[in-house]
Coordinates of C-alpha atoms in Angstrom, one line a residue:
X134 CA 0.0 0.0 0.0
X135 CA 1.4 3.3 -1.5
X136 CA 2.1 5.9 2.2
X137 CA -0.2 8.7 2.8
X138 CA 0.5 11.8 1.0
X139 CA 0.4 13.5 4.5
X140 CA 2.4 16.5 3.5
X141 CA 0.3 17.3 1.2
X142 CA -3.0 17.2 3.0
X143 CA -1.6 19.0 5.5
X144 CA -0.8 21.8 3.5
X145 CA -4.6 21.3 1.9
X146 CA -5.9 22.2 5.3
X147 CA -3.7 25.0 5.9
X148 CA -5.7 26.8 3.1
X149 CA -9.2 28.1 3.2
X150 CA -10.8 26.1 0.8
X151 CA -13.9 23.9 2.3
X152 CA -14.9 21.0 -0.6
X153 CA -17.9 18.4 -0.8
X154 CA -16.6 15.2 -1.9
X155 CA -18.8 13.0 -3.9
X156 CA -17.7 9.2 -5.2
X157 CA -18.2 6.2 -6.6
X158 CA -16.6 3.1 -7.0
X159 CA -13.4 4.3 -5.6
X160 CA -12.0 7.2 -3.4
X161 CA -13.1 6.5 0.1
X162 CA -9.1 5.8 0.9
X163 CA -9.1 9.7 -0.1
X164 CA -11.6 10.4 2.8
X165 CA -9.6 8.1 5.0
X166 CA -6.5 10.0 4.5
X167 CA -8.2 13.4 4.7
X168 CA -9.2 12.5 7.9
X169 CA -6.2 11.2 9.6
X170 CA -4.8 14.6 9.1
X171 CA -5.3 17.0 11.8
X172 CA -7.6 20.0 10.5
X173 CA -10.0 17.8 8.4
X174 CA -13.3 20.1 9.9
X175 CA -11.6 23.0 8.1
X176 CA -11.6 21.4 4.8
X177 CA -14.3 18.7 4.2
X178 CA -17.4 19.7 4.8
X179 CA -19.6 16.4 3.5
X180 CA -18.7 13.5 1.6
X181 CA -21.1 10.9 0.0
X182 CA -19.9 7.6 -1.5
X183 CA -22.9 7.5 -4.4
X184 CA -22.4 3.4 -4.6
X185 CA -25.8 2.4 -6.0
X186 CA -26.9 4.1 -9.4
X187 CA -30.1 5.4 -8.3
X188 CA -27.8 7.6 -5.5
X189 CA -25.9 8.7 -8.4
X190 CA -28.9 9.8 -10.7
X191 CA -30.5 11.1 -7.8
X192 CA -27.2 13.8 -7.1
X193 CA -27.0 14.8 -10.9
X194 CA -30.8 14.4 -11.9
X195 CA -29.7 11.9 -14.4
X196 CA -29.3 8.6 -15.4
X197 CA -25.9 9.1 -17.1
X198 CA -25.4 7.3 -20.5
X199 CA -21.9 6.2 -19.3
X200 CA -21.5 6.1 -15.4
X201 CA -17.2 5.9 -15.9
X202 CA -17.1 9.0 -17.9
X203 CA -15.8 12.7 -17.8
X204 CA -19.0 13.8 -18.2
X205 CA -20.6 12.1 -15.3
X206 CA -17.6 13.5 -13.3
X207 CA -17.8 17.4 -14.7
X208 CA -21.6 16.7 -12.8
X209 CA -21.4 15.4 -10.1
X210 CA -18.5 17.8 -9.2
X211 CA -20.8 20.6 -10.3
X212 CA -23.2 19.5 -7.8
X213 CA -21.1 19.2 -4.9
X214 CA -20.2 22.4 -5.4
X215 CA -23.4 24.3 -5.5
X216 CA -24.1 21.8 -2.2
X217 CA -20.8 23.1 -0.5
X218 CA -22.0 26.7 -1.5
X219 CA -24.9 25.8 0.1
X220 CA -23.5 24.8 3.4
X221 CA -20.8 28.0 3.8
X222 CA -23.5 30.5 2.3
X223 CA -20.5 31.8 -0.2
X224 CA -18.4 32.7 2.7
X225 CA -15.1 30.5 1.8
X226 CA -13.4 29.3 -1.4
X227 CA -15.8 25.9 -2.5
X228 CA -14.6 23.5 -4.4
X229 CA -16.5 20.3 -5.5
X230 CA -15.0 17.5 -5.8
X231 CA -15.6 14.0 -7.8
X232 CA -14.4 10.7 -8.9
X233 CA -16.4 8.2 -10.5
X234 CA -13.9 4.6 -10.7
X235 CA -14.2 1.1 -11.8
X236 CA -11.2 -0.7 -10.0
X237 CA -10.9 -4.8 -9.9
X238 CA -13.4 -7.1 -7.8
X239 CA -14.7 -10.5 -7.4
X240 CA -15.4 -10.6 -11.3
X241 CA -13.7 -10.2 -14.0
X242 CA -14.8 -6.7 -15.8
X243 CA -14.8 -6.7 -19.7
X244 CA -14.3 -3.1 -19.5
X245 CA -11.4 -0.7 -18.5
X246 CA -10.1 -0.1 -15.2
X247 CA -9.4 3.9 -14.4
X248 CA -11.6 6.9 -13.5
X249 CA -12.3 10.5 -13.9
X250 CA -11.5 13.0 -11.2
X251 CA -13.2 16.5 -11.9
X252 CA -12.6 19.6 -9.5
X253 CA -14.9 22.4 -10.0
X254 CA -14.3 25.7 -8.0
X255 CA -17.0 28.1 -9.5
X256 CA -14.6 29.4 -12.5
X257 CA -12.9 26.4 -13.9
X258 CA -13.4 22.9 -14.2
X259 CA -10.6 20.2 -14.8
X260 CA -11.0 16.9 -15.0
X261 CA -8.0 14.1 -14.3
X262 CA -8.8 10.8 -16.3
X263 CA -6.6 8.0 -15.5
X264 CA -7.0 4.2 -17.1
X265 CA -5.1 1.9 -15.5
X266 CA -3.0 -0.9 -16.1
X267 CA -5.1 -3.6 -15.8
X268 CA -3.6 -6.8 -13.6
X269 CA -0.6 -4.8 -12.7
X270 CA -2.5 -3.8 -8.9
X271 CA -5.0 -5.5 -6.8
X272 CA -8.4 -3.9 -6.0
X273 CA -6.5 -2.1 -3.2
X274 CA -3.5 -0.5 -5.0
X275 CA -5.9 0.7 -7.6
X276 CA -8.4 2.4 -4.7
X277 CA -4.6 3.7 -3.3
X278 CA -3.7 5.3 -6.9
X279 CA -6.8 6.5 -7.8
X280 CA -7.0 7.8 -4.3
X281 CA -4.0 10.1 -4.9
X282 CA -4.9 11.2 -8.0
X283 CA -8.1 12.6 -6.0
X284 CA -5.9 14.0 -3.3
X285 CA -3.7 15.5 -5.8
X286 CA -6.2 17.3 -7.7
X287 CA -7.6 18.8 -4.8
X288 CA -3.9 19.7 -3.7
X289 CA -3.5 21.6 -7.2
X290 CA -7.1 23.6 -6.6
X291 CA -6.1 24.7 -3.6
X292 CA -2.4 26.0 -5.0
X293 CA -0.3 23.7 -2.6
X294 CA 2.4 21.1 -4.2
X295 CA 0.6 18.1 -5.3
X296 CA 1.9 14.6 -4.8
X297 CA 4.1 12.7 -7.2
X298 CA 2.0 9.6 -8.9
X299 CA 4.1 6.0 -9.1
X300 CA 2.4 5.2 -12.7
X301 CA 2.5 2.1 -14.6
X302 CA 4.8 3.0 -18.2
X303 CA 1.2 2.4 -20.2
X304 CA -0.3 4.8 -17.7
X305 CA -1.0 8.6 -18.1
X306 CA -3.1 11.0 -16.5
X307 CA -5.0 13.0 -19.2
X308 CA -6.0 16.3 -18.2
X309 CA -8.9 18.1 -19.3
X310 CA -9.3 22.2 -17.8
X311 CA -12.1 24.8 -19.1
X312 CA -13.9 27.8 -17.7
X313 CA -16.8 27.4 -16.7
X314 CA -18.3 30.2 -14.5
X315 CA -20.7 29.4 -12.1
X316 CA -24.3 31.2 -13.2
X317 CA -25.8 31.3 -10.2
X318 CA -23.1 32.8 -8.8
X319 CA -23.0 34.9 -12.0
X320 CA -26.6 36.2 -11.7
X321 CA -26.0 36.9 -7.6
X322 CA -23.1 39.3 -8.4
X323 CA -24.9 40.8 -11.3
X324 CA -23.0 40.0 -14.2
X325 CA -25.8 38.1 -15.9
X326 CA -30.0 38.7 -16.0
X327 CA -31.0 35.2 -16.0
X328 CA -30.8 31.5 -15.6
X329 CA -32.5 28.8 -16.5
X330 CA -32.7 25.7 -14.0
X331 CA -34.3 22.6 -16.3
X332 CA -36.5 19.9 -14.2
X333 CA -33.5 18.0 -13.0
X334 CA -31.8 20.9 -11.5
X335 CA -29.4 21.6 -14.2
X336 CA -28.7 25.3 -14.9
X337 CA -27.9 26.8 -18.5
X338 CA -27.3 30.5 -19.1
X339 CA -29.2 30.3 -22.4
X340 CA -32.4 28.1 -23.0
X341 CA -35.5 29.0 -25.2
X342 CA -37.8 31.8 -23.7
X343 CA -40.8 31.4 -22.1
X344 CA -43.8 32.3 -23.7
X345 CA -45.5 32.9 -20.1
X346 CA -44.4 33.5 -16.9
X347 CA -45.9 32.9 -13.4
X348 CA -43.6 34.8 -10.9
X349 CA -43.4 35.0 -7.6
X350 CA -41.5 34.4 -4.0
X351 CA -42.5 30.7 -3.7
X352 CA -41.6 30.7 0.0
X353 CA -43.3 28.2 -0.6
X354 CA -44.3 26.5 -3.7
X355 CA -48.0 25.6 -2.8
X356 CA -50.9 24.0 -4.4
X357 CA -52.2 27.5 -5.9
X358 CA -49.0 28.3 -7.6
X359 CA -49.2 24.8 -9.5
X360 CA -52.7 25.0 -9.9
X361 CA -52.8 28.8 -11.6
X362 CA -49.9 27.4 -13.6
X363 CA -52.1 24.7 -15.0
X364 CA -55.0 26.8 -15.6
X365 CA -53.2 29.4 -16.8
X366 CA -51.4 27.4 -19.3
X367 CA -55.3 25.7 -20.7
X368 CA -56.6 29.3 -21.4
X369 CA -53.0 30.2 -23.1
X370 CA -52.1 27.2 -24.9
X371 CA -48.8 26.9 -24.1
X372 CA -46.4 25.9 -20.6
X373 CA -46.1 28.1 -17.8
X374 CA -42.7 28.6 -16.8
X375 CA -42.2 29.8 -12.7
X376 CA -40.0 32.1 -12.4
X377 CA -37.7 33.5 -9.3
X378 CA -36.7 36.6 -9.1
X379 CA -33.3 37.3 -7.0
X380 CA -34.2 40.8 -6.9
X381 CA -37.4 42.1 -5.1
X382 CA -38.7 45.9 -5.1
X383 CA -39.8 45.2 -1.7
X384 CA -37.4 42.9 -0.2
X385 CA -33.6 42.4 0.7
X386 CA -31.9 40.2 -2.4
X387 CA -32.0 36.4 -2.0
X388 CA -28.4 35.2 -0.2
X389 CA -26.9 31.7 -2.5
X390 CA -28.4 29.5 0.5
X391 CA -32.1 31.1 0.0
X392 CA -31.8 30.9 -3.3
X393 CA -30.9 27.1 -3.3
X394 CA -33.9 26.4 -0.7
X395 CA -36.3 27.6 -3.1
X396 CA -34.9 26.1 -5.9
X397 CA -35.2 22.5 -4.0
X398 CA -38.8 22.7 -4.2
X399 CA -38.5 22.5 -8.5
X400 CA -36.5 19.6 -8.8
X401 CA -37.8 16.7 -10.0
X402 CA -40.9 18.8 -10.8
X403 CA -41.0 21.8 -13.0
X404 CA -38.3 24.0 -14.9
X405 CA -37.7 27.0 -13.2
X406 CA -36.2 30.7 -14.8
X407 CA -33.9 33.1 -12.1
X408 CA -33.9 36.7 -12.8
X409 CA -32.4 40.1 -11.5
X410 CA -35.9 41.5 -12.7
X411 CA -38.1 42.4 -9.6
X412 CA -40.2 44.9 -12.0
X413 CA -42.9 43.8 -15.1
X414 CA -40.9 46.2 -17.1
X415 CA -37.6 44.8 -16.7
X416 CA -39.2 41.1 -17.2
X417 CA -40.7 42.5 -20.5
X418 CA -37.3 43.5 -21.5
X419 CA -35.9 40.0 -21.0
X420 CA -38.8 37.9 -22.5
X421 CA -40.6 40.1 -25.4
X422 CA -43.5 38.6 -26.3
X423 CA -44.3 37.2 -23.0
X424 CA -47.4 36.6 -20.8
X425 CA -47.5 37.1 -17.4
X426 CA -49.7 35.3 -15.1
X427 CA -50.8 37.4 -12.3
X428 CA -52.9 37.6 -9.0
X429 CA -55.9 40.1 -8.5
X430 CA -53.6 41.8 -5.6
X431 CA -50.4 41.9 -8.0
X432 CA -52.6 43.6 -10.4
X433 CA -53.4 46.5 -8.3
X434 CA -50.6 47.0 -7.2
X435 CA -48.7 47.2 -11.2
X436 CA -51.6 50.0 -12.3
X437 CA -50.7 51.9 -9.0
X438 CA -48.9 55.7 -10.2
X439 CA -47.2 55.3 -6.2
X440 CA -44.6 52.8 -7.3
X441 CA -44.0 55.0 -10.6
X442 CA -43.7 58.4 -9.1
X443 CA -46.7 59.6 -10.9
X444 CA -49.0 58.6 -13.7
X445 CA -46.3 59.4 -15.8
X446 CA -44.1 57.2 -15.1
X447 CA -46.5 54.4 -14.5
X448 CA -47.4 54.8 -18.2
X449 CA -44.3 55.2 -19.5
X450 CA -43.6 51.5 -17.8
X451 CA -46.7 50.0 -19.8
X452 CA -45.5 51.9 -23.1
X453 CA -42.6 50.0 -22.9
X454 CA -44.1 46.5 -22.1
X455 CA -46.8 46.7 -24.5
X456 CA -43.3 47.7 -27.3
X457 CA -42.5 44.3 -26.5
X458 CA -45.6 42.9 -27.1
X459 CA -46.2 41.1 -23.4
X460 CA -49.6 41.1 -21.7
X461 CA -51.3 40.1 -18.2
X462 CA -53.3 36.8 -17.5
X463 CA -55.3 38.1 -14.2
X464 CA -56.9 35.6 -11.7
X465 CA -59.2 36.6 -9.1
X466 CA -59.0 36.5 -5.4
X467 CA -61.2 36.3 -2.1
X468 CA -60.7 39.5 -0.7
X469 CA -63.2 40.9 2.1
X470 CA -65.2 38.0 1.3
X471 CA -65.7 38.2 -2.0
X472 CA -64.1 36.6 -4.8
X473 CA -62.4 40.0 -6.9
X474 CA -61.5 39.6 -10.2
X475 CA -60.0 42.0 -13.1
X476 CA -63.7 43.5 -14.0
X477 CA -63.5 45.0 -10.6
X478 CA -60.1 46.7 -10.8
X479 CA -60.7 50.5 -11.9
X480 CA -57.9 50.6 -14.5
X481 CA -57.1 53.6 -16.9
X482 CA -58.2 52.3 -20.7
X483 CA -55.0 52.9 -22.0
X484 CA -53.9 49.8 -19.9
X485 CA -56.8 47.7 -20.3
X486 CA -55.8 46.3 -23.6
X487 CA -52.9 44.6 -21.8
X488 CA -54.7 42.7 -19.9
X489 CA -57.5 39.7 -19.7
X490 CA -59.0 37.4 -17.2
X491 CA -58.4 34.1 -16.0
X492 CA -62.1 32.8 -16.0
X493 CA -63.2 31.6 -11.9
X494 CA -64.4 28.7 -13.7
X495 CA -61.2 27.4 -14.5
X496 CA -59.1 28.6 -11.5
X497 CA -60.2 29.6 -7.7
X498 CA -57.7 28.5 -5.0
X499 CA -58.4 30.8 -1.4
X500 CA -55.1 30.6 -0.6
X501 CA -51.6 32.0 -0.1
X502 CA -48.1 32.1 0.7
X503 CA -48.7 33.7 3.5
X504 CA -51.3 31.3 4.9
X505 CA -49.2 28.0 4.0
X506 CA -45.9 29.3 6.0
X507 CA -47.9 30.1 9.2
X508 CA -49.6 26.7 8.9
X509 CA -46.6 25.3 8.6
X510 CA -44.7 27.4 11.7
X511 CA -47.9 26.0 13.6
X512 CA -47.8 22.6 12.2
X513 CA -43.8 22.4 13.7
X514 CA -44.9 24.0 16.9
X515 CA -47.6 21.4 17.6
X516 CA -44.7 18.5 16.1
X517 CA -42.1 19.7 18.8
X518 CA -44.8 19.8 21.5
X519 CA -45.6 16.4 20.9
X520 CA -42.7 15.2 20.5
X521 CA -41.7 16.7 23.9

């Protein structure tokens, strides 16, 4: 058994990077080792040996074509980053980190031995893929190699002197680096408008554009949001997209650990657009030709002159979103005891044109956001009581 590159994980710890370690079919010696080293709690942070598939697809919302594979490496690297974002809130260096092995067992495999090692720090990715020799080590001298390869990856992420690999003469380590800027991180700091998160959590900068929109907080996602969604999409004849907005007119920016809350309630379920746009205007901008699926409250408050300065500048706003052709999909609300719907908002004409009702017929929920979390906060109340 090859020694423990202890130098080297000491000098890991002595930086501030904190990682999330995800693997399979090799690297727990990797673990081990990190460990043994005084100063582990100041580097690792979680670590999750993903041996059965379904743990796999279930951390990169995928069954991959090819479980041994860059690819399947790049994502599940990408994922354990965004987790270790999740747990320091942004406020160290995060690096995920990844290896996904087949190494000798009980049975003789027709296929290769090796892995892929990928190390994805928010701005770059590089992947490490090693085949090995196969016959020259037992299952335990390949778990020790590929072991250091992780260690040594980490080791060059974190800008300390990686360790020296004893390599079969058929052996090489190919290395693969890109950029690859993190968008979430991206949209947070401002240097991008939007995101697009697809149903199995994966995020692209660039995707097709919604036709409609149904925005809001979702703290939480509830019944009435999936509900208007659905009934919003009959009447329009095409998918609702939800969409988040980072930014809100009326509230503090969502921090990356908010942010990833709320995204946790999409996946697995629906797609799900982030924005910097906490104004109608500013989504018009970003999605011409767009519908935007509203609540009777959210209504009133869009034709109100107070949040324009002035009639002026409330229909100077409208000029611009009816230039890019979007409009309003209104559904009524129980307010006072009555169900309100658009026919009872006093609007200026200019404005009516933009907008058209969502028929009672086809949606009525009597409930909110508001109601669902202080259900909820009593529902954990009653919980702890009983469970006291």
């Amino acid at each position: 058994m090859m020694p423990m590159p202890q130098e080297t994980i000491t000098s890991i710890h002595q930086t501030p990077h904190r990682l999330v370690f995800e693997f399979a079919g090799a690297g727990s010696l990797a673990l081990f080792w990190l460990h043994s080293v005084p100063g582990s709690s100041r580097t690792v942070l979680e670590a999750t040996d993903r041996y059965a598939a379904a743990s796999l697809a279930d951390l990169i919302g995928a069954t991959p074509e090819k479980f041994v594979s860059a690819a399947t490496a790049r994502a599940m690297a990408e994922a354990a980053y965004r987790r270790a974002l999740r747990l320091t809130d942004g406020a160290a260096p995060c690096l995920g980190v990844a290896c996904t092995a087949a190494i000798a067992t009980d049975r003789v495999k027709r296929g290769d031995h090796g892995c892929s090692v990928a190390v994805y720090d928010g701005a770059t990715l590089r992947v490490s893929r090693l085949t090995l020799a196969k016959g020259a080590r037992d299952r335990a001298g390949e778990e020790a190699l590929i072991s250091l390869l992780i260690i040594r990856a980490i080791a060059e992420a974190c800008g300390v002197a990686p360790p020296a690999l004893a390599l079969e003469p058929s052996e090489t380590v190919e290395v693969e680096e890109e950029a690859s800027p993190d968008p979430l991180m991206l949209l947070l700091n401002g240097d991008i408008a939007a995101v697009f998160v697809g149903k199995d959590g994966r995020i692209c900068r660039e995707c097709a554009p919604p036709a409609a929109l149904l925005s809001g907080s979702f703290n939480p996602l509830h019944a009435g949001h999936e509900y208007l969604a659905q009934a919003a999409a009959v009447v329009l004849d095409t998918p609702v997209t939800f969409e988040l907005p980072v930014l809100n007119a009326d509230k503090p920016p969502l921090r990356y650990i908010e942010l990833e809350r709320r995204l946790d309630q999409f996946r697995g379920r629906y797609p799900v657009v982030l924005t910097r746009a906490p104004l109608f205007v500013q989504k018009a901008d970003l999605f011409p030709g767009c519908t935007f699926v509203i609540g009777y409250d959210t209504a009133l408050r869009i034709i109100d002159p107070r949040y324009y300065d002035g009639e002026a500048g409330r229909d100077a706003a409208f000029a611009r979103i009816a230039a890019q052709r979007c409009t309003f999909l209104v559904a009524g609300r129980v307010r006072d005891g009555i169900f309100r719907t658009l026919a009872d908002i006093d609007m200026p004409p200019a404005l009516r044109p933009l907008f058209r009702e969502l028929p009672e017929r086809l949606f009525r929920i009597d409930l909110s956001s508001t109601a669902i979390r202080n259900a909820s906060a009593a529902h954990e109340v009653t919980c702890r009581s009983d469970a006291a």
